[in-house]
Amino acid sequence: MNFLWPQFLWLLLLTPLLVLLYIWLLRRRKKTALRYASLSIVREAMGVRQGFKRHLPPLLFLLALSALIVAAARPMAVISLPSQQETIMLAMDVSGSMRATDVQPNRLAAAQAAAKAFIADLPRHVRVGIVAFAGTAQVVQPATLSREDLVVAIDKFQLQRATAIGSAIVVALAELFPDAGIDVGAMTYGRDRPRGVPLDKELAAKGEVKEFTPVAPGSYDSAAIILLTDGQRTTGVDTLEAAKMAADRGVRVYTVGIGTVDGETIGFEGWSMRVRLDEETLKAVATRTQAEYFYAGSAENLRKVYQTLSSRLTVEKKETEISALLALAGAVLALVSAGLSLAWFNRVL
């Protein structure tokens, strides 16, 4: 636990002094009582129950005072809170390599089943959109609360050639920020621009993207992107440049790799292609956007990945100031202490 104003914690040293003062007052009162009553009468009047009642209000008051002192130090604690995520974009690879059967029954079918289970587990207030990508990327279902529409869109996936991972991220961003003027068609890879000039700045200078002020990566709490792919980028926007665009807008891009890391040859419509999961790039995308990378080597692992993502996106741990909670606890303890003292002894402590 951290404290914003730790200097107030020195006041806790007063509590032992208060305990000593309370003991001194008890002994003084006992000596006074013995002057006017016999020892037997005092012992008879002060049974175990009476002694407990006498000490409980001061004990509660001491706890209340301690809680208020700690509250004044403004403690910070890491607690689990409901996430503020309102929109999640699922960007799913539908390239020809997704028909490989190393993930049963095949990669595409496993991804479809896991995605539908993921959507079903999300809170009903979370909007979900779907981007399908192969040689190009397109929104096949705009962000919606209708789980039925999402399932229909997932079931209609059609396999195509090539893999445009970066374009999928850009299209998802365009869906999340419809007024930003993001156009994946204007962001073709291989533009002739000075080295080191970000894609965003080049396009903004040409009026193709609206100017904006970059924010801290991962700071946009209202939306996130989940990117699932089984291969390497072969066309479209550069993947890391697209990740930079997401990072500058504070959007986290969680990446999920499915398939063969070492690579294998897969046949598709009379063509043979060598596919390999580009884990290095997917990890870089997740790191740049303050998200996480997951590898799913089987259908069961893929379901577990989506379950993990569901918990990440619906409940998140944050360092939060808990001064108000401690102040409330202190006030309640003080009121209970005073109430018991009035009820039992007709006085406040």
XYZ file of C-alpha atoms in Angstrom:
349
model
C 0.000 0.000 0.000
C 1.310 3.460 -0.937
C 0.502 6.800 0.685
C 0.302 10.196 -0.997
C 0.785 12.062 2.303
C 2.783 9.590 4.450
C 3.810 12.294 6.937
C 0.385 11.995 8.586
C 1.212 8.447 9.645
C 3.428 9.882 12.388
C 0.195 10.743 14.192
C -0.315 7.012 14.784
C 2.347 7.326 17.471
C -0.318 9.086 19.537
C -2.358 5.885 19.877
C 0.005 4.199 22.387
C -0.030 7.422 24.406
C -3.827 7.376 24.409
C -3.782 3.765 25.603
C -1.429 4.698 28.455
C -3.639 7.668 29.320
C -6.704 5.410 29.385
C -4.956 2.918 31.719
C -3.878 5.776 33.996
C -7.446 7.104 34.156
C -8.768 3.619 35.012
C -6.306 3.252 37.882
C -7.081 6.719 39.169
C -10.817 6.031 39.066
C -10.293 2.719 40.838
C -8.405 4.411 43.689
C -11.167 6.996 44.007
C -13.844 4.303 44.088
C -12.052 2.394 46.869
C -12.271 5.423 49.162
C -16.064 5.267 49.222
C -16.888 1.601 48.865
C -15.594 -1.645 50.174
C -13.496 -3.835 47.883
C -16.135 -6.562 47.880
C -18.860 -4.200 46.644
C -16.608 -2.921 43.841
C -15.747 -6.444 42.709
C -19.390 -7.469 42.810
C -20.421 -4.477 40.741
C -17.675 -5.018 38.165
C -18.239 -8.462 36.718
C -16.659 -9.760 33.491
C -19.567 -8.489 31.391
C -19.451 -5.051 32.990
C -15.691 -4.855 32.414
C -16.125 -5.731 28.741
C -18.767 -3.040 28.336
C -16.522 -0.481 29.978
C -13.606 -1.088 27.583
C -15.476 -1.607 24.288
C -16.428 2.048 23.512
C -12.878 3.360 24.109
C -11.469 0.528 21.983
C -13.835 1.382 19.109
C -12.940 5.066 19.457
C -9.231 4.221 19.248
C -9.821 2.172 16.091
C -11.874 5.047 14.641
C -9.085 7.515 15.354
C -6.492 5.212 13.762
C -8.647 4.778 10.640
C -9.072 8.549 10.286
C -5.326 9.133 10.644
C -4.564 6.540 7.952
C -7.258 8.125 5.742
C -5.550 11.514 6.168
C -2.367 9.965 4.731
C -4.336 9.245 1.505
C -3.570 5.527 1.067
C -3.464 3.959 -2.398
C -4.325 0.278 -2.834
C -4.545 -2.032 -5.856
C -8.128 -3.261 -6.030
C -10.292 -4.979 -8.639
C -12.848 -2.695 -10.229
C -15.370 -3.084 -13.054
C -13.691 -2.139 -16.329
C -14.787 0.941 -18.243
C -14.489 -0.882 -21.574
C -17.598 -0.109 -23.622
C -16.495 -1.286 -27.077
C -14.357 -4.238 -28.150
C -13.272 -4.752 -31.752
C -12.529 -8.352 -32.758
C -10.100 -8.411 -35.716
C -10.034 -11.973 -37.046
C -7.788 -13.515 -39.694
C -9.703 -15.223 -42.541
C -6.699 -15.930 -44.786
C -6.443 -19.293 -46.534
C -4.033 -20.676 -43.933
C -6.864 -20.620 -41.376
C -8.179 -23.855 -42.921
C -5.185 -25.775 -41.524
C -6.198 -28.667 -39.274
C -3.381 -28.487 -36.739
C -6.021 -26.890 -34.488
C -9.078 -29.131 -34.541
C -11.375 -29.182 -36.431
C -9.462 -26.390 -38.189
C -8.068 -23.008 -37.210
C -10.997 -21.014 -38.547
C -13.690 -23.181 -36.953
C -11.854 -23.132 -33.610
C -11.487 -19.345 -33.797
C -15.172 -18.940 -34.643
C -16.311 -21.125 -31.740
C -14.003 -19.400 -29.253
C -15.050 -15.934 -30.424
C -18.743 -16.757 -30.019
C -18.143 -18.104 -26.509
C -16.157 -14.963 -25.664
C -18.962 -12.699 -26.853
C -21.540 -14.658 -24.870
C -19.547 -14.177 -21.653
C -19.210 -10.390 -22.000
C -21.524 -8.093 -20.015
C -24.555 -7.056 -22.046
C -23.584 -3.361 -21.992
C -20.328 -3.997 -23.907
C -20.585 -3.274 -27.620
C -18.634 -5.583 -29.959
C -17.601 -5.024 -33.554
C -15.946 -7.480 -35.942
C -13.253 -6.882 -38.556
C -12.374 -9.733 -40.938
C -9.056 -9.503 -42.750
C -7.073 -11.400 -45.362
C -5.660 -9.485 -48.367
C -7.822 -6.556 -47.247
C -9.641 -5.710 -44.031
C -13.265 -4.733 -43.642
C -15.862 -4.268 -40.924
C -18.249 -7.208 -41.264
C -20.262 -6.141 -38.230
C -20.229 -2.590 -36.818
C -20.040 -2.333 -33.037
C -23.347 -3.493 -31.615
C -25.020 -4.849 -28.493
C -26.833 -7.545 -30.494
C -25.126 -10.855 -29.771
C -27.246 -12.536 -32.456
C -25.922 -10.208 -35.184
C -22.371 -10.882 -34.057
C -22.820 -14.659 -34.233
C -24.298 -14.366 -37.731
C -21.336 -12.261 -38.881
C -18.831 -14.773 -37.473
C -20.578 -17.687 -39.163
C -20.340 -15.945 -42.571
C -16.529 -15.740 -42.684
C -15.098 -16.571 -46.128
C -11.463 -17.586 -46.611
C -9.306 -15.401 -48.881
C -5.664 -15.007 -49.896
C -2.934 -12.870 -48.212
C -2.764 -11.353 -44.722
C -3.122 -7.627 -44.000
C -2.630 -7.492 -40.230
C -1.792 -3.783 -40.059
C -4.827 -2.896 -42.168
C -7.053 -4.784 -39.727
C -5.807 -2.600 -36.855
C -6.370 0.582 -38.878
C -9.908 -0.448 -39.880
C -10.711 -1.249 -36.235
C -9.430 2.203 -35.223
C -11.567 3.814 -37.912
C -14.604 2.065 -36.425
C -13.708 3.228 -32.915
C -13.021 6.820 -34.027
C -15.449 7.466 -36.891
C -14.838 11.236 -36.863
C -11.039 11.000 -37.042
C -10.909 10.669 -40.815
C -8.938 7.407 -40.720
C -8.952 5.787 -44.176
C -7.072 2.528 -44.669
C -7.098 3.121 -48.426
C -4.900 6.192 -47.940
C -2.449 4.293 -45.771
C -0.886 1.952 -48.296
C 2.460 0.533 -47.307
C 5.650 1.717 -48.987
C 4.955 5.459 -49.201
C 7.929 7.594 -50.139
C 8.379 9.654 -46.982
C 11.397 10.767 -44.943
C 12.750 8.107 -42.641
C 11.393 8.400 -39.122
C 8.259 10.328 -40.075
C 5.237 8.524 -38.547
C 2.446 7.565 -40.920
C -0.032 9.646 -38.916
C 1.990 12.845 -39.361
C 2.512 12.323 -43.085
C -1.186 11.781 -43.710
C -2.179 14.655 -41.429
C 0.125 16.971 -43.386
C -1.709 15.964 -46.566
C -5.108 16.382 -44.943
C -5.880 12.672 -45.145
C -6.073 12.261 -41.350
C -7.262 14.859 -38.847
C -4.639 16.319 -36.536
C -4.749 14.981 -33.015
C -2.654 15.065 -29.865
C -1.142 11.676 -28.973
C -1.978 10.295 -25.553
C -0.209 7.793 -23.317
C -0.330 4.196 -24.640
C -3.075 2.164 -22.989
C -4.785 5.246 -21.524
C -8.008 4.991 -23.566
C -10.307 2.995 -21.283
C -13.446 2.980 -23.424
C -12.343 0.482 -26.074
C -9.857 -2.253 -26.947
C -8.908 -4.333 -29.979
C -8.392 -8.111 -29.970
C -6.358 -9.271 -32.973
C -6.273 -12.971 -33.902
C -4.039 -14.233 -36.693
C -2.118 -17.356 -37.711
C 0.463 -15.880 -40.062
C 2.708 -13.037 -41.137
C 1.687 -9.786 -42.762
C 2.012 -10.078 -46.543
C 0.237 -6.903 -47.690
C -1.433 -3.731 -46.501
C -0.378 -1.252 -43.830
C 2.792 -2.072 -41.913
C 1.787 -3.840 -38.700
C 4.023 -1.850 -36.351
C 3.003 1.466 -37.906
C -0.623 0.527 -37.321
C 0.276 -0.415 -33.735
C 1.862 3.032 -33.329
C -1.411 4.615 -34.454
C -3.310 2.615 -31.847
C -0.753 3.445 -29.138
C -0.944 7.177 -29.907
C -4.704 6.994 -29.393
C -4.339 5.049 -26.144
C -6.038 1.932 -27.544
C -4.749 -1.431 -26.329
C -4.335 -4.150 -28.993
C -4.391 -7.623 -27.452
C -2.855 -10.112 -29.891
C -3.658 -13.812 -30.149
C -1.473 -16.134 -32.201
C -2.914 -19.418 -33.443
C -1.152 -21.990 -35.584
C 2.412 -23.100 -36.189
C 5.298 -21.024 -34.902
C 7.917 -22.935 -36.923
C 5.829 -22.781 -40.083
C 4.370 -25.377 -42.433
C 3.196 -25.715 -46.037
C -0.578 -25.531 -46.555
C -2.546 -26.120 -49.752
C -5.347 -23.725 -50.719
C -7.354 -23.693 -53.978
C -4.570 -25.398 -55.894
C -1.888 -23.191 -54.345
C 0.772 -24.204 -51.866
C 1.877 -21.653 -49.311
C 4.363 -21.598 -46.503
C 2.854 -20.018 -43.393
C 4.541 -19.108 -40.146
C 3.165 -17.377 -37.094
C 5.024 -14.094 -36.610
C 5.084 -14.094 -32.810
C 7.787 -11.437 -32.634
C 5.624 -8.854 -34.378
C 2.487 -9.777 -32.428
C 4.382 -9.417 -29.156
C 5.701 -6.046 -30.316
C 2.187 -4.854 -31.142
C 0.941 -5.862 -27.688
C 3.940 -4.296 -25.937
C 3.694 -1.024 -27.862
C 0.009 -0.628 -26.982
C 0.396 -1.687 -23.309
C -1.583 -4.902 -23.914
C -0.688 -8.621 -23.873
C 0.166 -11.377 -26.342
C -1.329 -14.878 -26.083
C -0.425 -18.030 -27.973
C -3.122 -20.622 -28.619
C -1.749 -23.900 -29.929
C -5.038 -25.788 -29.678
C -8.772 -25.191 -29.654
C -8.866 -25.659 -25.879
C -6.036 -23.181 -25.381
C -7.818 -20.703 -27.616
C -10.947 -20.931 -25.473
C -8.830 -20.359 -22.364
C -7.208 -17.337 -23.996
C -10.580 -15.780 -24.675
C -11.701 -16.549 -21.114
C -8.595 -14.765 -19.843
C -9.282 -11.805 -22.116
C -12.876 -11.668 -20.893
C -11.687 -11.323 -17.302
C -9.059 -8.740 -18.333
C -11.585 -6.590 -20.154
C -14.455 -6.767 -17.669
C -12.533 -6.529 -14.396
C -9.261 -4.689 -14.032
C -6.909 -4.008 -11.145
C -6.161 -0.365 -10.509
C -4.274 1.562 -7.882
C -7.043 3.576 -6.267
C -7.136 5.996 -3.374
C -9.166 4.508 -0.508
C -9.166 7.518 1.832
C -12.932 7.916 1.603
C -13.497 4.277 2.525
C -11.269 4.518 5.596
C -12.802 7.857 6.608
C -16.257 6.317 6.397
C -15.140 3.337 8.493
C -13.649 5.706 11.077
C -16.817 7.785 11.264
C -18.975 4.680 11.701
C -16.732 3.322 14.467
C -16.807 6.687 16.253
C -20.612 6.829 16.084
C -20.937 3.238 17.334
C -18.508 4.000 20.157
C -20.457 7.084 21.261
C -23.796 5.300 20.897
C -22.765 2.342 23.059
C -21.299 4.631 25.710
C -24.515 6.662 25.889
C -26.671 3.545 26.021
C -24.635 1.830 28.732
C -23.215 4.677 30.833
C -25.256 7.781 29.867
C -22.129 9.580 28.717
C -19.887 9.878 25.650
C -16.832 7.728 26.491
